[in-house]
Short mmCIF file of C-alpha atoms in Angstrom, two decimals:
data_model
loop_
_atom_site.label_atom_id
_atom_site.label_comp_id
_atom_site.label_asym_id
_atom_site.label_seq_id
_atom_site.Cartn_x
_atom_site.Cartn_y
_atom_site.Cartn_z
CA MET T 1453 -17.16 -18.78 -8.57
CA LYS T 1454 -14.80 -21.03 -10.50
CA ASN T 1455 -12.54 -23.09 -8.31
CA VAL T 1456 -9.29 -21.42 -9.39
CA LYS T 1457 -6.84 -19.26 -7.51
CA ILE T 1458 -7.52 -15.63 -8.34
CA PRO T 1459 -4.30 -13.61 -8.65
CA GLU T 1460 -3.96 -10.94 -6.00
CA ALA T 1461 -3.43 -8.30 -8.67
CA THR T 1462 -6.88 -9.16 -10.06
CA VAL T 1463 -8.46 -8.87 -6.62
CA SER T 1464 -6.82 -5.46 -6.16
CA ARG T 1465 -8.16 -4.27 -9.50
CA LEU T 1466 -11.66 -5.58 -8.73
CA SER T 1467 -11.61 -3.41 -5.62
CA VAL T 1468 -10.78 -0.35 -7.73
CA TYR T 1469 -13.33 -1.24 -10.45
CA SER T 1470 -16.00 -1.60 -7.79
CA ARG T 1471 -15.46 1.83 -6.29
CA PHE T 1472 -15.40 3.30 -9.79
CA LEU T 1473 -18.71 1.57 -10.61
CA GLU T 1474 -20.26 2.95 -7.41
CA GLU T 1475 -19.14 6.41 -8.48
CA VAL T 1476 -20.62 6.22 -12.01
CA GLU T 1477 -23.83 4.63 -10.72
CA LYS T 1478 -24.31 7.67 -8.48
CA GLN T 1479 -23.92 9.80 -11.61
CA GLY T 1480 -26.82 7.91 -13.19
CA VAL T 1481 -24.86 5.71 -15.62
CA ASN T 1482 -26.58 2.35 -16.29
CA SER T 1483 -24.32 0.64 -18.78
CA ILE T 1484 -20.55 0.71 -19.22
CA SER T 1485 -17.93 -0.82 -21.52
CA SER T 1486 -14.77 -2.68 -20.51
CA GLY T 1487 -12.84 0.23 -22.08
CA GLU T 1488 -14.48 2.75 -19.78
CA ILE T 1489 -13.81 0.57 -16.75
CA ALA T 1490 -10.19 0.15 -17.88
CA GLU T 1491 -9.69 3.92 -17.96
CA SER T 1492 -10.56 4.10 -14.26
CA ILE T 1493 -7.39 2.22 -13.45
CA GLY T 1494 -5.19 3.12 -16.39
CA GLY T 1495 -5.43 -0.44 -17.74
CA THR T 1496 -6.63 -2.09 -20.94
CA PRO T 1497 -10.12 -3.38 -21.87
CA ALA T 1498 -8.65 -6.85 -22.38
CA GLN T 1499 -7.37 -6.87 -18.82
CA VAL T 1500 -10.78 -5.84 -17.48
CA ARG T 1501 -12.48 -8.64 -19.43
CA LYS T 1502 -9.91 -11.15 -18.22
CA ASP T 1503 -10.28 -10.03 -14.60
CA LEU T 1504 -14.05 -10.37 -14.75
CA ALA T 1505 -13.93 -13.71 -16.56
CA TYR T 1506 -12.55 -15.37 -13.43
CA PHE T 1507 -16.04 -15.12 -12.02
CA GLY T 1508 -18.11 -16.31 -14.96
CA GLU T 1509 -20.02 -14.52 -17.69
CA PHE T 1510 -20.70 -10.83 -17.33
CA GLY T 1511 -21.81 -8.27 -19.87
CA THR T 1512 -23.25 -8.45 -23.35
CA ARG T 1513 -21.15 -7.95 -26.48
CA GLY T 1514 -21.86 -4.52 -27.98
CA VAL T 1515 -23.97 -3.44 -25.01
CA GLY T 1516 -21.45 -3.57 -22.19
CA TYR T 1517 -21.95 -4.23 -18.55
CA ASN T 1518 -24.91 -3.30 -16.39
CA VAL T 1519 -23.23 -1.03 -13.83
CA HIS T 1520 -25.41 -1.97 -10.87
CA GLU T 1521 -25.37 -5.74 -11.47
CA LEU T 1522 -21.65 -5.88 -12.15
CA ASN T 1523 -20.83 -3.97 -8.99
CA GLU T 1524 -23.17 -6.16 -6.97
CA GLN T 1525 -21.29 -9.22 -8.21
CA ILE T 1526 -17.86 -7.77 -7.46
CA VAL T 1527 -18.94 -6.64 -3.99
CA LYS T 1528 -20.11 -10.20 -3.29
CA ILE T 1529 -16.91 -11.71 -4.64
CA LEU T 1530 -14.77 -9.41 -2.46
CA GLY T 1531 -16.66 -10.39 0.67
CA LEU T 1532 -18.13 -6.91 1.05
CA GLY T 1533 -21.78 -5.88 1.24
CA LYS T 1534 -21.77 -6.70 4.93
CA VAL T 1535 -20.18 -5.19 8.01
CA TRP T 1536 -16.68 -6.32 9.00
CA ARG T 1537 -15.81 -5.78 12.65
CA VAL T 1538 -12.42 -4.07 12.78
CA ILE T 1539 -10.16 -2.69 15.50
CA LEU T 1540 -7.14 -0.42 15.12
CA VAL T 1541 -4.07 -0.54 17.33
CA GLY T 1542 -1.98 2.64 17.41
CA ALA T 1543 -3.41 6.15 17.78
CA GLY T 1544 -0.41 7.97 16.30
CA ASN T 1545 -0.34 9.88 13.02
CA LEU T 1546 -0.90 6.83 10.86
CA GLY T 1547 -3.65 5.50 13.13
CA SER T 1548 -5.34 8.91 13.01
CA ALA T 1549 -5.15 8.96 9.22
CA LEU T 1550 -6.60 5.45 9.01
CA SER T 1551 -9.39 6.15 11.51
CA GLN T 1552 -10.67 9.05 9.45
CA TYR T 1553 -10.35 7.26 6.11
CA GLN T 1554 -13.89 7.39 4.73
CA GLY T 1555 -13.12 4.64 2.23
CA PHE T 1556 -13.11 2.01 4.98
CA LYS T 1557 -16.50 2.86 6.40
CA ASP T 1558 -18.10 3.27 2.98
CA ARG T 1559 -17.12 -0.29 2.15
CA GLY T 1560 -18.38 -1.90 5.34
CA PHE T 1561 -15.24 -1.91 7.48
CA GLU T 1562 -16.35 -0.59 10.84
CA ILE T 1563 -13.53 0.44 13.15
CA MET T 1564 -15.12 -0.28 16.54
CA ALA T 1565 -12.27 0.77 18.79
CA VAL T 1566 -8.73 2.14 18.82
CA PHE T 1567 -6.09 0.88 21.25
CA ASP T 1568 -3.05 2.78 22.47
CA ASN T 1569 -0.72 2.72 25.45
CA ASP T 1570 -0.45 6.50 25.74
CA ILE T 1571 -2.35 7.46 28.90
CA HIS T 1572 -2.95 10.92 27.42
CA LYS T 1573 -4.95 9.37 24.60
CA VAL T 1574 -6.85 6.65 26.45
CA GLY T 1575 -10.42 7.71 27.19
CA LEU T 1576 -10.47 10.21 24.33
CA LYS T 1577 -11.90 9.60 20.88
CA LEU T 1578 -10.08 9.42 17.58
CA ASN T 1579 -12.37 10.73 14.85
CA GLY T 1580 -15.32 9.62 16.94
CA ILE T 1581 -13.91 6.18 17.79
CA PRO T 1582 -13.15 5.47 21.48
CA ILE T 1583 -9.51 4.86 22.49
CA TYR T 1584 -8.88 2.09 25.01
CA PRO T 1585 -5.64 0.97 26.70
CA THR T 1586 -3.85 -1.87 24.91
CA HIS T 1587 -4.21 -4.22 27.89
CA GLN T 1588 -7.94 -4.36 27.06
CA LEU T 1589 -7.28 -5.52 23.49
CA ALA T 1590 -7.57 -9.27 24.12
CA ASP T 1591 -10.91 -9.03 25.95
CA PHE T 1592 -12.35 -6.64 23.39
CA ILE T 1593 -11.57 -8.98 20.49
CA VAL T 1594 -13.37 -11.85 22.22
CA GLN T 1595 -16.34 -9.84 23.50
CA HIS T 1596 -17.02 -8.15 20.18
CA ASN T 1597 -16.05 -11.03 17.95
CA VAL T 1598 -13.60 -8.80 16.07
CA GLN T 1599 -12.63 -10.15 12.65
CA ILE T 1600 -9.89 -7.81 11.42
CA GLY T 1601 -7.13 -6.05 13.31
CA ILE T 1602 -5.17 -3.13 11.87
CA ILE T 1603 -1.67 -2.66 13.27
CA ALA T 1604 -0.33 0.90 13.13
CA VAL T 1605 2.26 0.84 15.91
CA PRO T 1606 6.06 1.22 15.67
CA ALA T 1607 7.89 -1.86 14.34
CA GLN T 1608 9.24 -2.96 17.73
CA PHE T 1609 5.73 -3.38 19.19
CA ALA T 1610 4.00 -4.93 16.18
CA GLN T 1611 4.69 -8.61 16.90
CA ASP T 1612 3.39 -8.32 20.48
CA VAL T 1613 0.18 -6.77 19.21
CA ALA T 1614 -0.12 -9.47 16.52
CA ASP T 1615 0.41 -12.19 19.14
CA ILE T 1616 -2.59 -10.97 21.13
CA MET T 1617 -4.73 -10.92 17.99
CA ILE T 1618 -3.55 -14.41 17.05
CA GLU T 1619 -4.24 -15.79 20.52
CA LYS T 1620 -7.79 -14.46 20.34
CA ASN T 1621 -8.39 -15.97 16.91
CA ILE T 1622 -8.82 -12.87 14.82
CA SER T 1623 -9.42 -13.75 11.12
CA GLY T 1624 -7.11 -11.24 9.48
CA ILE T 1625 -4.43 -8.66 10.19
CA LEU T 1626 -3.60 -5.57 8.13
CA ASN T 1627 -0.08 -4.61 9.17
CA PHE T 1628 1.40 -1.17 8.54
CA ALA T 1629 4.49 -1.68 10.68
CA PRO T 1630 7.66 -2.19 8.60
CA ILE T 1631 8.36 -5.66 9.95
CA VAL T 1632 7.55 -9.20 8.83
CA LEU T 1633 5.13 -10.67 11.36
CA THR T 1634 5.28 -14.30 12.43
CA VAL T 1635 1.73 -15.54 12.12
CA PRO T 1636 0.25 -19.07 11.92
CA GLU T 1637 -1.08 -20.36 8.60
CA GLU T 1638 -4.74 -20.02 9.55
CA ILE T 1639 -4.62 -16.24 9.95
CA GLU T 1640 -4.59 -13.96 6.92
CA VAL T 1641 -2.00 -11.20 7.00
CA ARG T 1642 -1.52 -8.35 4.60
CA ASN T 1643 1.47 -6.08 4.94
CA VAL T 1644 1.26 -2.53 3.66
CA ASP T 1645 4.86 -1.56 3.25
CA LEU T 1646 5.07 2.14 2.46
CA ALA T 1647 8.74 1.95 1.46
CA VAL T 1648 7.99 -0.77 -1.11
CA ASN T 1649 5.71 1.62 -2.94
CA LEU T 1650 8.36 4.29 -3.17
CA GLU T 1651 10.94 1.73 -4.29
CA VAL T 1652 8.71 0.29 -7.02
CA LEU T 1653 8.22 3.88 -8.19
CA SER T 1654 11.96 4.59 -8.27
CA PHE T 1655 12.54 1.30 -10.12
CA ASN T 1656 9.96 2.28 -12.74
CA ILE T 1657 11.53 5.73 -13.15
CA GLU T 1658 14.98 4.18 -13.60
CA SER T 1659 13.66 1.58 -16.07
CA ARG T 1660 12.36 4.31 -18.34
CA ARG T 1661 15.75 5.95 -18.49
CA ASN T 1662 17.63 2.77 -19.46
CA MET Y 1499 19.99 -6.62 -16.66
CA LYS Y 1500 18.12 -8.79 -19.14
CA ASN Y 1501 15.90 -6.81 -21.44
CA VAL Y 1502 12.61 -8.23 -20.15
CA LYS Y 1503 9.74 -6.65 -18.30
CA ILE Y 1504 10.07 -7.41 -14.62
CA PRO Y 1505 6.70 -8.08 -12.96
CA GLU Y 1506 5.78 -5.49 -10.38
CA ALA Y 1507 5.25 -8.22 -7.78
CA THR Y 1508 8.90 -9.20 -8.25
CA VAL Y 1509 10.05 -5.61 -7.82
CA SER Y 1510 8.00 -5.34 -4.61
CA ARG Y 1511 9.55 -8.52 -3.25
CA LEU Y 1512 13.06 -7.36 -4.16
CA SER Y 1513 12.43 -4.28 -2.04
CA VAL Y 1514 11.51 -6.47 0.92
CA TYR Y 1515 14.42 -8.88 0.35
CA SER Y 1516 16.80 -5.95 0.26
CA ARG Y 1517 15.72 -4.52 3.60
CA PHE Y 1518 15.87 -8.02 5.08
CA LEU Y 1519 19.43 -8.45 3.75
CA GLU Y 1520 20.45 -5.09 5.26
CA GLU Y 1521 19.09 -6.28 8.58
CA VAL Y 1522 20.93 -9.62 8.58
CA GLU Y 1523 24.14 -8.00 7.37
CA LYS Y 1524 24.03 -5.71 10.42
CA GLN Y 1525 23.75 -8.88 12.51
CA GLY Y 1526 27.00 -10.12 10.97
CA VAL Y 1527 25.58 -12.74 8.61
CA ASN Y 1528 27.72 -13.23 5.48
CA SER Y 1529 25.96 -15.96 3.54
CA ILE Y 1530 22.29 -16.80 3.19
CA SER Y 1531 20.13 -19.39 1.42
CA SER Y 1532 17.10 -18.73 -0.79
CA GLY Y 1533 15.05 -20.51 1.89
CA GLU Y 1534 16.13 -18.05 4.55
CA ILE Y 1535 15.38 -15.11 2.27
CA ALA Y 1536 11.99 -16.64 1.47
CA GLU Y 1537 11.08 -16.78 5.15
CA SER Y 1538 11.51 -13.02 5.40
CA ILE Y 1539 8.50 -12.54 3.17
CA GLY Y 1540 6.54 -15.72 3.84
CA GLY Y 1541 7.35 -17.01 0.35
CA THR Y 1542 9.06 -20.05 -1.14
CA PRO Y 1543 12.76 -20.59 -2.00
CA ALA Y 1544 11.74 -21.26 -5.62
CA GLN Y 1545 10.09 -17.85 -5.82
CA VAL Y 1546 13.20 -16.14 -4.43
CA ARG Y 1547 15.40 -17.90 -7.01
CA LYS Y 1548 13.00 -16.97 -9.80
CA ASP Y 1549 12.86 -13.34 -8.66
CA LEU Y 1550 16.64 -13.06 -8.58
CA ALA Y 1551 17.08 -14.89 -11.89
CA TYR Y 1552 15.59 -11.92 -13.74
CA PHE Y 1553 18.84 -10.13 -13.12
CA GLY Y 1554 21.34 -12.84 -14.05
CA GLU Y 1555 23.30 -15.34 -12.02
CA PHE Y 1556 23.53 -14.90 -8.29
CA GLY Y 1557 24.60 -17.31 -5.59
CA THR Y 1558 26.41 -20.62 -5.56
CA ARG Y 1559 24.63 -23.93 -5.29
CA GLY Y 1560 25.11 -25.37 -1.80
CA VAL Y 1561 26.75 -22.19 -0.51
CA GLY Y 1562 23.97 -19.67 -0.92
CA TYR Y 1563 24.15 -15.98 -1.56
CA ASN Y 1564 26.72 -13.50 -0.33
CA VAL Y 1565 24.53 -11.14 1.70
CA HIS Y 1566 26.47 -7.97 0.97
CA GLU Y 1567 26.92 -8.57 -2.76
CA LEU Y 1568 23.34 -9.65 -3.31
CA ASN Y 1569 21.98 -6.61 -1.53
CA GLU Y 1570 24.31 -4.33 -3.48
CA GLN Y 1571 22.93 -5.78 -6.70
CA ILE Y 1572 19.30 -5.41 -5.66
CA VAL Y 1573 19.86 -1.84 -4.46
CA LYS Y 1574 21.34 -1.01 -7.85
CA ILE Y 1575 18.49 -2.71 -9.70
CA LEU Y 1576 15.90 -0.80 -7.69
CA GLY Y 1577 17.51 2.53 -8.47
CA LEU Y 1578 18.53 3.06 -4.87
CA GLY Y 1579 22.00 3.64 -3.46
CA LYS Y 1580 21.68 7.31 -4.29
CA VAL Y 1581 19.62 10.20 -3.01
CA TRP Y 1582 16.19 10.81 -4.52
CA ARG Y 1583 14.88 14.34 -4.11
CA VAL Y 1584 11.33 14.09 -2.80
CA ILE Y 1585 8.64 16.53 -1.70
CA LEU Y 1586 5.46 15.82 0.22
CA VAL Y 1587 2.20 17.69 -0.25
CA GLY Y 1588 -0.24 17.54 2.67
CA ALA Y 1589 0.76 18.04 6.32
CA GLY Y 1590 -2.26 16.23 7.81
CA ASN Y 1591 -2.17 12.97 9.74
CA LEU Y 1592 -1.06 10.88 6.79
CA GLY Y 1593 1.56 13.45 5.74
CA SER Y 1594 2.87 13.51 9.32
CA ALA Y 1595 3.08 9.72 9.39
CA LEU Y 1596 4.93 9.69 6.06
CA SER Y 1597 7.33 12.46 7.04
CA GLN Y 1598 8.50 10.53 10.09
CA TYR Y 1599 8.74 7.19 8.30
CA GLN Y 1600 12.36 6.20 8.83
CA GLY Y 1601 12.17 3.63 6.03
CA PHE Y 1602 12.16 6.38 3.39
CA LYS Y 1603 15.27 8.17 4.62
CA ASP Y 1604 17.17 4.94 5.23
CA ARG Y 1605 16.68 4.02 1.59
CA GLY Y 1606 17.75 7.33 0.12
CA PHE Y 1607 14.43 9.12 -0.28
CA GLU Y 1608 15.03 12.59 1.11
CA ILE Y 1609 11.87 14.57 1.80
CA MET Y 1610 13.18 18.09 1.24
CA ALA Y 1611 10.00 20.03 1.96
CA VAL Y 1612 6.36 19.67 2.92
CA PHE Y 1613 3.62 21.81 1.35
CA ASP Y 1614 0.27 22.67 2.89
CA ASN Y 1615 -2.34 25.40 2.55
CA ASP Y 1616 -3.07 25.64 6.26
CA ILE Y 1617 -1.64 29.00 7.40
CA HIS Y 1618 -1.28 27.59 10.90
CA LYS Y 1619 1.16 24.99 9.62
CA VAL Y 1620 3.15 27.04 7.12
CA GLY Y 1621 6.48 28.17 8.58
CA LEU Y 1622 6.56 25.30 11.08
CA LYS Y 1623 8.41 22.03 10.66
CA LEU Y 1624 6.99 18.55 10.31
CA ASN Y 1625 9.40 16.07 11.90
CA GLY Y 1626 12.21 18.49 11.10
CA ILE Y 1627 11.12 19.19 7.51
CA PRO Y 1628 10.04 22.78 6.69
CA ILE Y 1629 6.41 23.38 5.68
CA TYR Y 1630 5.83 25.84 2.83
CA PRO Y 1631 2.57 27.18 1.35
CA THR Y 1632 1.33 25.21 -1.65
CA HIS Y 1633 1.62 28.22 -3.97
CA GLN Y 1634 5.40 27.81 -3.70
CA LEU Y 1635 5.27 24.18 -4.88
CA ALA Y 1636 5.90 24.85 -8.58
CA ASP Y 1637 8.97 27.05 -8.01
CA PHE Y 1638 10.40 24.64 -5.45
CA ILE Y 1639 10.21 21.68 -7.84
CA VAL Y 1640 12.12 23.61 -10.49
CA GLN Y 1641 14.69 25.19 -8.18
CA HIS Y 1642 15.55 21.95 -6.39
CA ASN Y 1643 15.13 19.64 -9.35
CA VAL Y 1644 12.68 17.51 -7.39
CA GLN Y 1645 12.22 14.00 -8.80
CA ILE Y 1646 9.40 12.47 -6.79
CA GLY Y 1647 6.26 14.05 -5.35
CA ILE Y 1648 4.16 12.39 -2.66
CA ILE Y 1649 0.51 13.41 -2.59
CA ALA Y 1650 -1.20 13.10 0.80
CA VAL Y 1651 -4.05 15.61 0.42
CA PRO Y 1652 -7.81 14.96 0.37
CA ALA Y 1653 -9.13 13.44 -2.86
CA GLN Y 1654 -10.71 16.66 -4.14
CA PHE Y 1655 -7.36 18.51 -4.19
CA ALA Y 1656 -5.16 15.70 -5.49
CA GLN Y 1657 -5.50 16.34 -9.23
CA ASP Y 1658 -4.66 20.06 -8.82
CA VAL Y 1659 -1.51 19.13 -6.93
CA ALA Y 1660 -0.62 16.51 -9.54
CA ASP Y 1661 -1.14 19.07 -12.33
CA ILE Y 1662 1.48 21.37 -10.81
CA MET Y 1663 3.93 18.47 -10.49
CA ILE Y 1664 3.25 17.42 -14.08
CA GLU Y 1665 3.72 20.95 -15.41
CA LYS Y 1666 7.10 21.15 -13.69
CA ASN Y 1667 8.22 17.80 -15.09
CA ILE Y 1668 8.54 15.75 -11.96
CA SER Y 1669 9.63 12.14 -12.73
CA GLY Y 1670 7.24 10.25 -10.49
CA ILE Y 1671 4.23 10.66 -8.22
CA LEU Y 1672 3.29 8.51 -5.23
CA ASN Y 1673 -0.41 9.15 -4.67
CA PHE Y 1674 -2.18 8.37 -1.40
CA ALA Y 1675 -5.42 10.19 -2.28
CA PRO Y 1676 -8.24 7.75 -3.12
CA ILE Y 1677 -8.71 9.06 -6.64
CA VAL Y 1678 -7.42 8.02 -10.06
CA LEU Y 1679 -5.12 10.80 -11.28
CA THR Y 1680 -4.98 11.85 -14.92
CA VAL Y 1681 -1.29 11.94 -15.75
CA PRO Y 1682 0.59 11.92 -19.08
CA GLU Y 1683 2.41 8.75 -20.17
CA GLU Y 1684 5.88 10.10 -19.44
CA ILE Y 1685 5.30 10.48 -15.71
CA GLU Y 1686 5.34 7.43 -13.44
CA VAL Y 1687 2.45 7.23 -10.97
CA ARG Y 1688 1.92 4.78 -8.20
CA ASN Y 1689 -1.32 4.78 -6.26
CA VAL Y 1690 -1.38 3.52 -2.70
CA ASP Y 1691 -5.00 2.71 -2.13
CA LEU Y 1692 -5.53 1.89 1.52
CA ALA Y 1693 -9.02 0.49 0.95
CA VAL Y 1694 -7.70 -1.98 -1.64
CA ASN Y 1695 -5.50 -3.56 1.00
CA LEU Y 1696 -8.39 -4.09 3.36
CA GLU Y 1697 -10.54 -5.48 0.54
CA VAL Y 1698 -7.87 -7.95 -0.61
CA LEU Y 1699 -7.65 -9.06 3.01
CA SER Y 1700 -11.42 -9.57 3.32
CA PHE Y 1701 -11.42 -11.45 0.00
CA ASN Y 1702 -8.69 -13.77 1.30
CA ILE Y 1703 -10.56 -14.37 4.54
CA GLU Y 1704 -13.77 -15.20 2.63
CA SER Y 1705 -11.90 -17.48 0.22
CA ARG Y 1706 -10.67 -19.63 3.09
CA ARG Y 1707 -14.20 -20.15 4.33
CA ASN Y 1708 -15.63 -21.29 0.99
#
C-alpha cells in the first residue's frame, strides 16, 4: 500500500465495491470493467479507477479486473478477511436491528454479546446473541479481548458506555447515539448520525430546485 | 450562496455544527469561535472556517460567530427551518428505531405514516405514528404530497418500494436496505449502509497499526 492518506470517501466506496464483487462472483462472473463496478454505486468509471489506484496496479486495459483477485485485495486493504470481535451495547430497537444485520456477520464482524440494563432483557438472547447486564461490560471486554464496541443506547448514556470501553482499551467504537463522544486520540471512533443523512438528502433536494 | 458544488462532507459537517449551535444557544451562549465549533465534531478550526466560507462571509475576526445568526444561516442552507413531509416503509426493528428518533422531528422531518405488510401491525401505531398496509403507499404519497420516503425493509423488497415512490414522484429517498436501488436521475437517493461504517472503522484501526 502506498504511504498516502486514503480519503474516507474512497474507503467507503471500496466497501461497497467489495460487496458488489462478492455478489457478481457468486453469479459466476470472472472479469469486470471499471464501468460495471461504477454502476454498482452510481459513480463513474474514472472514480473507480482512481479509488483503486491508491493501492497500486490492478486490472488490464481492455480486459478489466479479475473479480476474485480484486475483491481479495480490497478485503485485505479494508482489514477484513478475518474475524473482528465486536460487542453491542443497547438492546432496544436499534440494537435489535443491528444484531440481526446479516451484513456484519458476512464480513467478519462477530457480535459476541449484547449489553443492556433492562432486567427484563438480561439473560435472554437477541437474535441468538446473549444479553448481559451492563455492569459486566468492562470484564467482558478484557476477558474476550474485544476490539470493537457498538453503542446503541440513548444519548445521555453514551459517554458512560464509551468511558468503560476506553478504560478497557477497545480499539474502535461505532457510535449510533446522537452525541459527540469525548475519546482519546488512540481510539478510533465513527459516528453514525442518522439525522445527518436526512439533512444531506434535504440539502440535495433543495439544491436541485435552485 | 455561491454557485459552486458543495462537497457532501461539508454538508454533513454543517448538519452537525447546526445541532451543536442549537445546543449551545439553549445554554445561553451568544458568541462562539471556529475552534469551539471544531471541537464539537473533532475537527480543526481551519476546516470549520473553510466549510462556512462556501456560503459567504460569516463571523468577525477576534469576536467569533454569533451563534443564533450562524445557525439560522446553516438551517436555511440545509433546507431546514420548514416541515418536510416524510413517510417510512418498514415497521421492523430499524423502522421502530427510526420512528422514535427525536432528531428527525426536532429538525422538521415529520414522519406522517408508517407502511408495513404485516397484518398484525397494520392499524396499530408505531411511536404514535399510524401504520398502514403497503398497498396504500402510492395513494398516500399523492394525497399528502409526500416529499421524502425512508426505506427500512429487507433488501429483497426495497426496489419494489422504491418503484412505487418513484412512480408517485417523491423528491428523495433515504434507503437503509443493503442494496443499490435503481432510481431515475431526477430523484435524490441517499443510502445509509451500516456495514460501510463498520468497515471504514476497521480500515482506520488497521491503518494505525501499519
